[in-house]
Coordinates of C-alpha atoms in Angstrom, one line a residue:
A1 CA -47.6 38.1 0.3
C2 CA -44.3 36.7 -0.9
F3 CA -43.0 36.7 2.6
R4 CA -46.1 34.8 3.9
L5 CA -45.7 32.3 1.0
L6 CA -42.1 31.7 1.9
C7 CA -42.9 31.2 5.5
S8 CA -45.7 28.9 4.7
L9 CA -43.3 26.7 2.6
L10 CA -40.2 27.1 4.8
I11 CA -41.6 26.3 8.2
P12 CA -43.1 22.9 7.1
A13 CA -39.9 22.1 5.2
L14 CA -37.8 22.8 8.3
F15 CA -40.2 20.8 10.5
L16 CA -40.1 17.9 8.0
S17 CA -36.3 18.0 7.9
G18 CA -36.1 18.0 11.7
I19 CA -38.4 15.0 11.9
L20 CA -36.3 13.1 9.2
C21 CA -33.1 13.9 11.1
I22 CA -34.5 12.6 14.4
C23 CA -35.8 9.5 12.6
L24 CA -32.3 8.9 11.1
V25 CA -30.6 9.3 14.5
V26 CA -33.1 6.9 16.1
L27 CA -32.6 4.4 13.3
L28 CA -28.8 4.5 13.6
W29 CA -29.0 4.2 17.3
A30 CA -31.3 1.2 17.0
I31 CA -28.9 -0.4 14.5
R32 CA -26.0 0.2 16.9
L33 CA -28.0 -1.5 19.8
W34 CA -28.9 -4.4 17.5
I35 CA -25.2 -4.9 16.5
Q36 CA -24.1 -4.7 20.2
Q37 CA -26.7 -7.4 21.0
R38 CA -25.5 -9.5 18.1
K39 CA -21.9 -9.1 19.4
K40 CA -22.9 -10.5 22.8
Q41 CA -24.6 -13.5 21.1
L42 CA -21.7 -14.3 18.9
S43 CA -18.9 -13.9 21.4
S44 CA -17.8 -16.7 23.7
A45 CA -15.5 -16.9 26.7
G46 CA -12.0 -18.3 26.5
R47 CA -10.5 -21.1 28.6
D48 CA -9.9 -18.8 31.6
G49 CA -13.5 -17.7 31.5
K50 CA -12.7 -14.3 30.1
R51 CA -13.9 -13.2 26.7
P52 CA -10.8 -12.5 24.5
L53 CA -10.4 -9.1 23.1
L54 CA -11.2 -9.2 19.4
V55 CA -8.8 -7.2 17.2
A56 CA -10.0 -7.2 13.6
F57 CA -7.9 -6.2 10.5
F58 CA -9.8 -5.1 7.4
H59 CA -7.6 -6.5 4.6
P60 CA -9.7 -7.8 1.6
Y61 CA -6.6 -8.9 -0.3
C62 CA -4.6 -10.4 2.6
N63 CA -3.3 -13.3 0.4
A64 CA -1.5 -10.9 -2.0
G65 CA 2.2 -10.7 -1.8
G66 CA 2.9 -6.9 -1.4
G67 CA 4.3 -4.7 1.2
G68 CA 0.8 -4.0 2.7
E69 CA 0.5 -7.7 3.5
R70 CA 3.9 -7.8 5.1
V71 CA 2.7 -5.0 7.4
L72 CA -0.5 -7.0 8.2
W73 CA 1.2 -10.2 9.2
C74 CA 3.9 -8.4 11.2
A75 CA 1.3 -6.4 13.0
I76 CA -0.6 -9.5 14.0
R77 CA 2.5 -11.3 15.1
T78 CA 3.5 -8.2 17.2
L79 CA 0.1 -8.1 19.0
Q80 CA 0.3 -11.9 19.6
K81 CA 3.7 -11.4 21.3
K82 CA 2.5 -8.5 23.5
Y83 CA -1.1 -9.4 24.4
R84 CA -2.1 -12.8 25.8
N85 CA -5.9 -12.3 25.8
V86 CA -6.3 -11.1 22.2
T87 CA -7.8 -12.9 19.2
C88 CA -6.8 -11.5 15.9
V89 CA -9.4 -11.5 13.1
V90 CA -8.8 -10.9 9.4
Y91 CA -11.6 -9.8 7.1
T92 CA -10.6 -11.1 3.7
G93 CA -12.2 -11.6 0.3
D94 CA -9.7 -14.4 -0.7
R95 CA -12.3 -17.1 -0.8
D96 CA -10.1 -19.2 -3.2
A97 CA -7.8 -20.1 -0.3
T98 CA -8.3 -21.6 3.2
G99 CA -7.1 -19.9 6.3
E100 CA -4.2 -22.4 6.6
E101 CA -3.1 -21.7 3.1
I102 CA -3.1 -18.0 3.6
V103 CA -1.0 -18.3 6.8
E104 CA 1.4 -20.7 5.0
G105 CA 1.6 -18.2 2.1
A106 CA 2.6 -15.4 4.6
F107 CA 5.4 -17.6 5.9
R108 CA 6.6 -18.7 2.4
R109 CA 6.6 -15.1 1.0
F110 CA 7.6 -13.1 4.0
N111 CA 9.3 -15.5 6.4
I112 CA 6.7 -14.5 9.1
K113 CA 5.5 -17.2 11.4
L114 CA 2.5 -16.4 13.6
I115 CA 2.5 -17.4 17.3
H116 CA -1.2 -18.2 17.6
P117 CA -4.0 -19.1 15.1
V118 CA -5.9 -16.3 13.3
K119 CA -9.6 -16.2 12.7
F120 CA -10.6 -15.5 9.1
V121 CA -13.9 -13.9 8.2
F122 CA -14.4 -14.5 4.4
L123 CA -16.3 -11.8 2.6
E124 CA -18.4 -12.5 -0.5
K125 CA -18.7 -8.9 -1.8
R126 CA -15.1 -8.1 -2.5
Y127 CA -16.0 -7.3 -6.1
L128 CA -17.5 -4.1 -4.9
V129 CA -14.0 -2.6 -4.3
E130 CA -12.6 -3.8 -7.6
A131 CA -11.5 -0.8 -9.7
S132 CA -12.7 -2.5 -12.9
L133 CA -16.3 -2.2 -11.6
Y134 CA -16.1 1.6 -11.8
P135 CA -14.7 2.8 -15.2
H136 CA -15.7 6.3 -14.2
F137 CA -15.7 7.9 -10.7
T138 CA -13.4 5.1 -9.6
L139 CA -12.4 6.6 -6.2
L140 CA -16.0 7.3 -5.2
G141 CA -17.2 3.9 -6.5
Q142 CA -14.6 1.9 -4.6
S143 CA -15.1 4.0 -1.4
L144 CA -18.9 3.4 -1.4
G145 CA -18.2 -0.2 -2.3
S146 CA -16.0 -0.5 0.7
V147 CA -18.8 0.7 3.0
F148 CA -21.0 -2.2 1.8
L149 CA -18.1 -4.6 2.1
G150 CA -17.5 -3.2 5.6
W151 CA -21.1 -3.7 6.5
E152 CA -20.9 -7.4 5.5
A153 CA -17.8 -7.7 7.7
L154 CA -19.5 -6.0 10.7
L155 CA -22.5 -8.3 10.4
K156 CA -20.3 -11.4 10.4
C157 CA -18.0 -10.4 13.3
V158 CA -18.2 -7.4 15.6
P159 CA -14.7 -6.7 17.0
D160 CA -13.7 -4.7 20.0
I161 CA -10.9 -3.0 18.1
Y162 CA -11.0 -2.4 14.3
I163 CA -7.9 -1.6 12.3
D164 CA -8.1 -0.8 8.6
S165 CA -4.8 -2.0 7.2
M166 CA -5.5 -1.5 3.5
G167 CA -6.7 2.0 3.1
Y168 CA -10.4 1.7 3.2
A169 CA -11.0 4.8 5.3
F170 CA -14.8 5.0 4.6
T171 CA -15.2 1.9 6.7
L172 CA -13.9 3.7 9.8
P173 CA -17.1 5.6 10.8
L174 CA -19.1 2.4 10.2
F175 CA -17.2 0.4 12.8
K176 CA -16.8 3.3 15.2
Y177 CA -20.4 4.7 15.3
L178 CA -22.5 1.6 14.5
G179 CA -20.1 -1.1 15.7
G180 CA -19.1 0.7 18.8
C181 CA -15.4 -0.2 18.2
R182 CA -12.2 1.6 18.9
V183 CA -10.8 2.2 15.5
G184 CA -7.3 2.6 14.1
C185 CA -5.8 2.6 10.6
Y186 CA -2.5 2.0 8.9
V187 CA -2.3 4.3 5.8
H188 CA 0.1 3.0 3.1
Y189 CA -1.1 5.5 0.5
P190 CA -3.8 8.3 0.7
T191 CA -6.8 7.4 -1.4
I192 CA -6.5 11.0 -2.7
S193 CA -3.5 13.3 -2.3
T194 CA -2.7 16.9 -2.9
D195 CA -0.4 15.6 -5.7
M196 CA -3.4 14.1 -7.4
L197 CA -5.2 17.4 -7.2
S198 CA -2.2 19.2 -8.8
V199 CA -2.0 16.7 -11.6
V200 CA -5.7 17.5 -12.6
R201 CA -5.2 21.2 -11.9
N202 CA -2.2 21.3 -14.2
Q203 CA -3.9 19.1 -16.8
D204 CA -1.0 16.5 -16.8
T205 CA -1.6 13.1 -18.4
R206 CA -0.9 10.2 -16.1
F207 CA -2.2 6.6 -15.6
N208 CA -5.0 8.1 -13.3
N209 CA -5.7 11.1 -15.5
A210 CA -6.8 10.3 -19.1
A211 CA -5.8 12.3 -22.1
F212 CA -9.4 13.2 -23.0
I213 CA -9.7 14.9 -19.6
T214 CA -6.4 16.8 -19.8
N215 CA -7.3 18.1 -23.3
S216 CA -10.7 19.5 -22.1
P217 CA -10.8 22.5 -19.8
F218 CA -14.4 21.6 -18.9
F219 CA -13.7 18.0 -17.9
S220 CA -10.6 19.1 -16.1
K221 CA -12.6 21.6 -14.0
F222 CA -15.3 19.1 -13.4
K223 CA -12.8 16.4 -12.2
L224 CA -11.1 19.0 -10.0
V225 CA -14.4 19.8 -8.3
Y226 CA -15.1 16.1 -7.9
Y227 CA -11.6 15.5 -6.4
Y228 CA -12.0 18.4 -3.9
F229 CA -15.4 17.0 -2.9
F230 CA -13.9 13.6 -2.5
A231 CA -10.9 15.0 -0.5
F232 CA -13.3 16.7 1.9
M233 CA -15.3 13.5 2.4
Y234 CA -12.0 11.5 2.8
G235 CA -10.8 13.9 5.4
L236 CA -14.1 13.7 7.3
V237 CA -14.1 9.8 7.5
G238 CA -10.4 9.6 8.2
S239 CA -10.5 12.1 11.1
C240 CA -12.8 9.8 13.1
S241 CA -10.0 7.4 13.7
D242 CA -8.7 7.0 17.2
V243 CA -5.2 6.0 16.1
I244 CA -3.6 6.8 12.7
M245 CA -0.4 5.3 11.6
V246 CA 1.3 6.3 8.3
N247 CA 4.2 4.6 6.6
S248 CA 6.4 7.5 5.5
S249 CA 7.1 11.2 5.8
W250 CA 5.4 11.7 2.4
T251 CA 2.2 10.0 3.5
L252 CA 2.3 11.9 6.8
N253 CA 2.3 15.3 5.0
H254 CA -0.7 14.4 3.0
I255 CA -2.7 12.8 5.8
L256 CA -2.0 15.8 8.1
S257 CA -3.2 18.1 5.3
L258 CA -6.4 16.1 4.6
W259 CA -7.4 14.5 7.9
R260 CA -6.2 17.3 10.3
A261 CA -5.8 14.8 13.2
G262 CA -2.2 15.4 14.1
A263 CA -2.6 14.5 17.8
C264 CA -3.3 10.8 17.0
T265 CA -1.1 10.5 13.9
S266 CA 2.4 9.0 13.9
V267 CA 4.9 7.5 11.4
V268 CA 5.4 3.8 11.6
Y269 CA 7.8 2.6 9.0
P270 CA 6.7 -0.7 7.5
P271 CA 8.7 -3.7 8.6
C272 CA 11.3 -4.8 6.1
D273 CA 13.0 -8.1 6.6
V274 CA 16.4 -6.4 6.4
Q275 CA 18.2 -8.9 8.6
T276 CA 17.5 -11.7 6.2
F277 CA 19.0 -9.7 3.3
L278 CA 21.9 -8.3 5.5
D279 CA 22.9 -12.0 6.0
I280 CA 23.9 -12.1 2.3
P281 CA 27.7 -11.7 2.2
L282 CA 28.8 -8.4 0.8
E283 CA 31.9 -8.8 -1.4
V284 CA 33.6 -7.0 -4.3
E285 CA 31.9 -8.4 -7.5
K286 CA 33.8 -11.3 -9.0
S287 CA 31.9 -11.8 -12.3
T288 CA 32.2 -9.1 -14.9
S289 CA 30.7 -11.2 -17.8
E290 CA 27.0 -10.4 -16.9
Y291 CA 25.3 -7.8 -14.8
S292 CA 21.7 -8.1 -13.7
I293 CA 19.3 -5.2 -12.9
V294 CA 16.5 -6.3 -10.6
S295 CA 13.1 -4.6 -10.0
V296 CA 10.9 -5.8 -7.0
S297 CA 7.2 -4.5 -7.1
Q298 CA 3.7 -5.7 -7.7
F299 CA 2.6 -5.5 -11.3
R300 CA 0.3 -2.6 -10.8
P301 CA -0.1 0.4 -13.2
E302 CA 1.4 3.0 -10.7
K303 CA 4.6 1.0 -10.4
D304 CA 5.4 2.1 -14.0
H305 CA 7.2 -1.0 -15.3
P306 CA 7.0 0.3 -18.9
L307 CA 9.4 3.1 -17.8
Q308 CA 11.9 0.4 -16.6
I309 CA 11.7 -1.5 -19.9
R310 CA 12.1 1.6 -22.0
A311 CA 15.0 3.0 -20.0
F312 CA 16.7 -0.5 -20.1
A313 CA 16.2 -0.6 -23.9
K314 CA 17.7 2.8 -24.2
L315 CA 20.7 1.7 -22.1
L316 CA 21.2 -1.4 -24.3
K317 CA 20.9 0.7 -27.5
E318 CA 23.5 3.2 -26.3
K319 CA 25.9 0.6 -24.9
R320 CA 28.8 -0.1 -27.2
V321 CA 28.5 -3.8 -28.3
G322 CA 31.5 -6.0 -27.4
Q323 CA 33.1 -3.5 -25.0
E324 CA 30.8 -4.0 -22.0
P325 CA 29.4 -7.1 -20.2
S326 CA 25.9 -8.4 -21.1
L327 CA 22.9 -7.0 -19.1
K328 CA 19.7 -8.6 -17.9
L329 CA 16.7 -6.9 -16.5
I330 CA 14.7 -9.1 -14.0
L331 CA 11.2 -8.0 -13.1
I332 CA 10.1 -9.6 -9.9
G333 CA 6.6 -9.0 -8.6
G334 CA 3.2 -10.3 -7.4
C335 CA 0.1 -10.8 -9.6
R336 CA -3.1 -10.3 -7.7
N337 CA -5.7 -11.0 -10.4
Q338 CA -6.4 -11.3 -14.1
Q339 CA -5.9 -7.5 -14.7
D340 CA -2.3 -7.9 -13.3
E341 CA -1.7 -10.9 -15.5
E342 CA -2.9 -8.9 -18.6
R343 CA -0.6 -6.1 -17.6
V344 CA 2.4 -8.5 -17.6
N345 CA 1.4 -9.8 -21.1
K346 CA 1.4 -6.1 -22.3
L347 CA 4.8 -5.6 -20.8
K348 CA 6.1 -8.7 -22.6
R349 CA 4.7 -7.3 -25.9
L350 CA 6.5 -4.0 -25.1
C351 CA 9.7 -5.9 -24.7
E352 CA 9.2 -7.6 -28.1
E353 CA 8.5 -4.2 -29.8
L354 CA 11.7 -2.7 -28.3
G355 CA 13.7 -5.8 -29.2
V356 CA 14.7 -6.6 -25.6
D357 CA 12.5 -9.7 -25.0
N358 CA 15.6 -11.9 -24.8
D359 CA 17.2 -9.6 -22.2
V360 CA 14.2 -9.2 -19.8
M361 CA 13.0 -11.9 -17.4
F362 CA 9.6 -11.9 -15.6
R363 CA 9.6 -13.7 -12.3
I364 CA 6.0 -13.8 -10.9
N365 CA 4.8 -14.8 -7.3
I366 CA 8.2 -16.4 -6.6
P367 CA 9.2 -17.9 -3.2
F368 CA 11.2 -15.8 -0.7
E369 CA 14.4 -17.8 -1.2
E370 CA 14.4 -17.2 -5.0
L371 CA 13.8 -13.4 -4.4
K372 CA 16.8 -13.4 -2.1
R373 CA 19.0 -15.2 -4.6
H374 CA 18.1 -12.7 -7.4
L375 CA 18.9 -9.7 -5.2
A376 CA 22.2 -11.3 -4.0
E377 CA 23.3 -11.6 -7.6
A378 CA 22.0 -8.2 -8.8
T379 CA 24.2 -5.1 -9.4
I380 CA 21.4 -2.5 -9.6
G381 CA 18.1 -2.4 -7.9
L382 CA 15.5 -0.5 -9.9
H383 CA 12.4 1.3 -8.8
T384 CA 10.3 3.7 -11.0
M385 CA 7.0 4.5 -9.2
W386 CA 6.2 8.3 -9.1
N387 CA 5.4 9.3 -5.5
E388 CA 5.8 5.8 -4.1
H389 CA 4.4 6.1 -0.6
F390 CA 7.3 4.2 1.0
G391 CA 9.1 1.5 -1.0
I392 CA 9.8 -1.8 0.8
G393 CA 11.3 -3.1 -2.4
V394 CA 13.8 -0.2 -2.3
V395 CA 14.9 -1.0 1.3
E396 CA 15.2 -4.8 0.4
C397 CA 17.4 -4.0 -2.6
M398 CA 19.7 -1.8 -0.4
A399 CA 19.8 -4.3 2.4
A400 CA 20.7 -7.1 -0.1
G401 CA 23.6 -5.1 -1.4
T402 CA 22.4 -3.8 -4.8
V403 CA 23.1 -0.2 -5.8
I404 CA 19.6 1.3 -5.8
L405 CA 18.2 3.6 -8.5
A406 CA 14.8 4.9 -7.4
H407 CA 12.3 7.6 -8.5
N408 CA 13.2 11.1 -7.3
S409 CA 9.9 11.5 -5.3
G410 CA 7.9 10.2 -2.4
G411 CA 9.3 7.8 0.2
P412 CA 12.5 6.9 -1.6
K413 CA 13.4 10.6 -1.9
L414 CA 12.3 11.7 1.6
D415 CA 13.0 8.6 3.8
I416 CA 15.1 5.9 2.2
V417 CA 17.7 6.9 -0.5
V418 CA 19.1 9.7 1.6
P419 CA 22.7 10.3 2.7
F420 CA 23.8 8.3 5.7
E421 CA 26.4 9.9 7.9
G422 CA 27.2 12.2 4.9
H423 CA 27.8 9.3 2.5
V424 CA 25.9 8.3 -0.7
T425 CA 23.5 5.4 -0.3
G426 CA 22.0 5.2 -3.8
F427 CA 20.7 7.2 -6.7
L428 CA 17.5 8.9 -7.8
A429 CA 16.1 9.6 -11.3
D430 CA 13.2 11.3 -12.9
D431 CA 12.6 10.1 -16.5
E432 CA 13.6 7.6 -19.1
D433 CA 16.8 9.4 -20.2
D434 CA 17.8 10.0 -16.5
Y435 CA 17.3 6.3 -15.6
A436 CA 19.3 5.1 -18.7
E437 CA 22.2 7.6 -18.0
T438 CA 22.3 6.8 -14.2
M439 CA 22.3 3.0 -14.9
A440 CA 25.2 3.6 -17.3
Y441 CA 27.0 5.7 -14.7
I442 CA 26.6 3.0 -12.0
L443 CA 27.9 0.3 -14.3
S444 CA 30.9 2.5 -15.2
L445 CA 32.0 2.7 -11.5
S446 CA 34.7 0.5 -10.3
P447 CA 33.6 -2.6 -8.3
E448 CA 35.3 -1.0 -5.2
K449 CA 33.4 2.2 -5.5
R450 CA 30.1 0.3 -5.9
L451 CA 31.0 -1.8 -2.8
E452 CA 31.4 1.5 -0.9
I453 CA 27.9 2.7 -1.9
R454 CA 26.4 -0.7 -1.1
E455 CA 28.0 -0.7 2.4
N456 CA 26.7 2.8 3.1
A457 CA 23.2 1.7 2.0
R458 CA 23.3 -1.4 4.3
R459 CA 24.3 0.6 7.3
S460 CA 21.4 3.0 6.7
V461 CA 18.5 0.5 6.6
H462 CA 18.5 -0.7 10.2
R463 CA 15.8 1.9 10.9
F464 CA 13.4 -0.1 8.8
S465 CA 13.8 -3.4 10.6
N466 CA 11.1 -5.7 12.0
Q467 CA 12.1 -4.8 15.5
H468 CA 11.8 -1.1 14.9
F469 CA 8.4 -1.6 13.4
E470 CA 7.2 -3.7 16.4
D471 CA 8.3 -1.0 18.9
T472 CA 6.7 1.9 17.0
F473 CA 3.6 -0.1 16.1
L474 CA 2.9 -1.1 19.8
L475 CA 3.5 2.5 20.9
S476 CA 1.0 3.8 18.4
V477 CA -1.8 1.3 19.0
E478 CA -1.5 1.4 22.8
P479 CA -4.4 3.9 23.1
L480 CA -6.8 1.4 21.5
F481 CA -6.1 -1.2 24.3
K482 CA -6.7 1.2 27.2

């Protein structure tokens, strides 16, 4: 009787599930056909009668001043140099600026001048990917939000080639299977990494793992299950990419582990404008009355500016007054939104609390020439992000001739601050005490010894040049154009 009851329930349920699956497949196929039809209606032929190949970059914050934006504009310029019948499109949520202003901003900040005009598709629903919208389950919320934002982008412009250049992997299947596009991505930082899983598993307190979670075994286990589920989904959507580019060895290891698509994955170091910084004359320091320590990074929580300020305060406290030159800490970075501005205000209050507000300067959204001047005058270049995926600011500091002090993890440890031809190129540190001690050690070196380290660092950064990026980028994206 029980068996008959089970059969009577199971067979209709299986039948209904099958019908629903068929309906879903038919619906998705119909949407794909409708989008392809829409693409034909929206596209127009060029001057030579041929329809240009549309290459779209998904970069909702393209007007920000970070390393990700440098990659975007260099990638577009590289494609414009190589392919004649290509129109580059940028999906952006920067509706407070015109296309001309965005292009001008790219030139002013990065010294990148595009060869041909770019088409901008302005998106209205960028708020859906703002972290502030999701106080809990932020990763999942932002990823689902990116799908809706991607759908808006797809409806406004259907490209031939789609490249996610900002880390929104959940948009990839949308453009591949519904848009019928060839898809690629440039991964700056995995949305989730095995390091993040270990932080939760070990119940460590960090900026992305609140104390109330680390103090509760139940919440820690729940978050770990959630992270494993998200990692599985992230691997699923990422693996549908036709071309995967990653910015460092650290990112490569995580993406290979999560996406398992080694055949189409390659390391493409981000373009650093090393030549501009290498043009700065490198001489033995003349002034010994004041040393400056410069940090270059966006004002985001993971960059850990409080660590820089606390280590600097410790250095000043332990410095014997009157026996050493005065020190300045200069924090240079981009502010993307109100949250970043509030973060800067908190950092200023921290400086006041530690009594170093007269010794710390904040330089926000500064022009390229001013950045260059600060780096030319600096003695130490400072970087504190744990597991920084790459570290363009680190490379720029080394090229400009500062003695770099970076975090002992991620890209700086694996790719950048590594011995060159057996010689020291910079220093790495782990915590507040380590940073303070290493800064004191660098300042205690003779100017001649510092010059030797600076010269080693400069010789090592040619592998991060614009030209090297162009060559490896073109090689990687070539399958998308076949």
